[in-house]
Amino acid sequence: MASPISGTSSGSSSLQNCDHNNLQSEMRKRKRMLSNRESARRSRMRKQKLLDDLTAQANHLRAENNQMLTNINVVTHLYLNMESENSILRAQMSELNHRLHALNEITSCLSSNQGLPAATGFVEDDGGDFDDFLNPWSLIHANQPIMASADAFLY
């Protein structure tokens, strides 16, 4: 009869071992679960920080892009104004070159025909000057400014 008691005590000991193993297993599972939760929390925090950093960087780049677009628009406007002004100046230069050429022809003609004004039908007036058309320094229209509109020179 001693064996059934010893069998019961060994059965009870194995039951205690099983309970102890289950308890340890349960503790490991709980510890692993807590560790996993903490790791997931840290991962979510890193992900959120990365998202915040990328959002801030995107906002900064948008602001920089808007500033560049504003600068491009200002420079384009200045460029178009300069092109318009250059067109006006080219037209004025052309007109002045044309006038200069005409005046040079008149002075050339006068210098080669100095004694001929009476023979060509031009008479001297009271002051002894030739007709105003042939005297380039007394031309009335020579003192008028040359005007050109920017709209006339659009490409």
Coordinates of C-alpha atoms in Angstrom, one line a residue:
M1 CA 0.0 0.0 0.0
A2 CA 2.9 2.1 0.2
S3 CA 3.1 2.4 -3.5
P4 CA -0.3 4.0 -4.0
I5 CA 0.7 6.8 -1.6
S6 CA 4.0 7.2 -3.2
G7 CA 2.2 7.2 -6.6
T8 CA -0.2 9.9 -5.4
S9 CA 2.6 12.0 -4.1
S10 CA 4.5 11.6 -7.4
G11 CA 1.3 12.4 -9.3
S12 CA 0.9 15.5 -7.2
S13 CA 4.5 16.5 -7.8
S14 CA 4.1 16.1 -11.5
L15 CA 0.9 18.1 -11.3
Q16 CA 2.8 20.8 -9.5
N17 CA 5.5 20.7 -12.1
C18 CA 2.9 21.0 -14.8
D19 CA 1.3 23.9 -13.0
H20 CA 4.7 25.5 -12.5
N21 CA 5.6 25.0 -16.2
N22 CA 2.3 26.4 -17.2
L23 CA 2.8 29.4 -14.9
Q24 CA 6.3 30.0 -16.3
S25 CA 5.0 29.6 -19.9
E26 CA 2.2 32.0 -19.1
M27 CA 4.7 34.5 -17.6
R28 CA 6.9 34.3 -20.6
K29 CA 3.9 34.8 -22.9
R30 CA 2.9 37.8 -20.8
K31 CA 6.4 39.2 -20.8
R32 CA 6.7 38.7 -24.5
M33 CA 3.3 40.3 -25.1
L34 CA 4.4 43.4 -23.0
S35 CA 7.7 43.6 -24.8
N36 CA 5.9 43.4 -28.2
R37 CA 3.4 46.1 -27.1
E38 CA 6.3 48.4 -26.1
S39 CA 8.1 47.7 -29.3
A40 CA 5.0 48.4 -31.4
R41 CA 4.5 51.7 -29.4
R42 CA 8.1 52.7 -30.1
S43 CA 7.6 51.8 -33.8
R44 CA 4.4 53.9 -33.9
M45 CA 6.2 56.8 -32.3
R46 CA 9.1 56.6 -34.8
K47 CA 6.7 56.4 -37.7
Q48 CA 4.7 59.4 -36.3
K49 CA 8.0 61.4 -35.9
L50 CA 9.0 60.5 -39.5
L51 CA 5.6 61.5 -40.8
D52 CA 5.8 64.9 -38.9
D53 CA 9.3 65.5 -40.2
L54 CA 8.2 64.7 -43.8
T55 CA 5.2 67.0 -43.4
A56 CA 7.3 69.8 -42.2
Q57 CA 9.8 69.3 -45.0
A58 CA 7.0 69.2 -47.6
N59 CA 5.6 72.5 -46.2
H60 CA 9.0 74.0 -46.3
L61 CA 9.5 72.9 -49.9
R62 CA 6.1 74.2 -50.9
A63 CA 7.0 77.6 -49.4
E64 CA 10.3 77.6 -51.2
N65 CA 8.6 76.6 -54.5
N66 CA 6.1 79.5 -54.1
Q67 CA 8.9 81.9 -53.5
M68 CA 10.8 80.7 -56.6
L69 CA 7.6 81.0 -58.7
T70 CA 7.1 84.6 -57.4
N71 CA 10.7 85.4 -58.3
I72 CA 10.3 83.9 -61.8
N73 CA 7.1 86.0 -62.3
V74 CA 8.9 89.2 -61.2
V75 CA 11.9 88.5 -63.4
T76 CA 9.7 87.6 -66.4
H77 CA 7.8 90.8 -65.9
L78 CA 11.0 92.8 -65.8
Y79 CA 12.3 91.0 -68.9
L80 CA 9.1 91.8 -70.9
N81 CA 9.4 95.4 -69.8
M82 CA 13.0 95.5 -71.0
E83 CA 12.1 93.9 -74.3
S84 CA 9.4 96.5 -74.8
E85 CA 11.8 99.3 -73.9
N86 CA 14.4 97.8 -76.3
S87 CA 11.9 97.7 -79.1
I88 CA 11.1 101.4 -78.6
L89 CA 14.7 102.3 -78.5
R90 CA 15.4 100.3 -81.6
A91 CA 12.6 102.2 -83.4
Q92 CA 13.9 105.5 -82.2
M93 CA 17.4 104.6 -83.3
S94 CA 16.1 103.6 -86.7
E95 CA 14.2 106.9 -87.0
L96 CA 17.2 108.9 -85.9
N97 CA 19.5 107.0 -88.3
H98 CA 17.0 107.8 -91.1
R99 CA 16.9 111.5 -90.2
L100 CA 20.7 111.6 -89.9
H101 CA 21.0 110.0 -93.4
A102 CA 18.5 112.5 -94.8
L103 CA 20.3 115.5 -93.2
N104 CA 23.6 114.2 -94.4
E105 CA 22.2 114.0 -97.9
I106 CA 20.9 117.6 -97.6
T107 CA 24.2 118.9 -96.3
S108 CA 26.0 117.0 -99.0
C109 CA 23.8 118.5 -101.6
L110 CA 24.1 122.0 -100.2
S111 CA 27.9 121.8 -99.9
S112 CA 28.2 120.6 -103.5
N113 CA 25.8 123.3 -104.8
Q114 CA 26.7 126.3 -102.6
G115 CA 26.4 128.9 -105.4
L116 CA 23.2 127.5 -107.0
P117 CA 20.3 128.3 -104.7
A118 CA 19.1 131.2 -107.0
A119 CA 19.4 129.0 -110.1
T120 CA 17.4 126.2 -108.6
G121 CA 14.5 128.6 -107.7
F122 CA 15.3 129.2 -104.1
V123 CA 15.6 132.8 -103.2
E124 CA 17.2 134.3 -100.2
D125 CA 14.9 136.0 -97.7
D126 CA 15.5 139.2 -95.8
G127 CA 18.0 137.6 -93.4
G128 CA 20.2 136.2 -96.2
D129 CA 19.4 132.6 -95.2
F130 CA 18.3 129.9 -97.6
D131 CA 14.9 128.2 -97.4
D132 CA 14.4 126.4 -94.0
F133 CA 14.1 123.1 -95.7
L134 CA 17.7 123.3 -97.0
N135 CA 19.1 124.6 -93.7
P136 CA 19.3 121.6 -91.4
W137 CA 20.0 123.7 -88.3
S138 CA 16.8 125.7 -88.6
L139 CA 14.4 122.8 -89.2
I140 CA 11.4 123.1 -86.9
H141 CA 10.6 119.4 -86.8
A142 CA 14.2 118.5 -85.8
N143 CA 13.6 119.6 -82.2
Q144 CA 10.5 117.3 -81.7
P145 CA 11.0 114.1 -79.7
I146 CA 10.7 110.8 -81.4
M147 CA 7.8 108.8 -79.9
A148 CA 7.0 105.2 -80.4
S149 CA 4.4 103.0 -78.7
A150 CA 5.4 99.7 -77.2
D151 CA 2.3 98.2 -78.8
A152 CA 3.6 98.9 -82.3
F153 CA 6.5 96.6 -81.9
L154 CA 5.1 93.4 -80.5
Y155 CA 6.5 90.4 -82.2

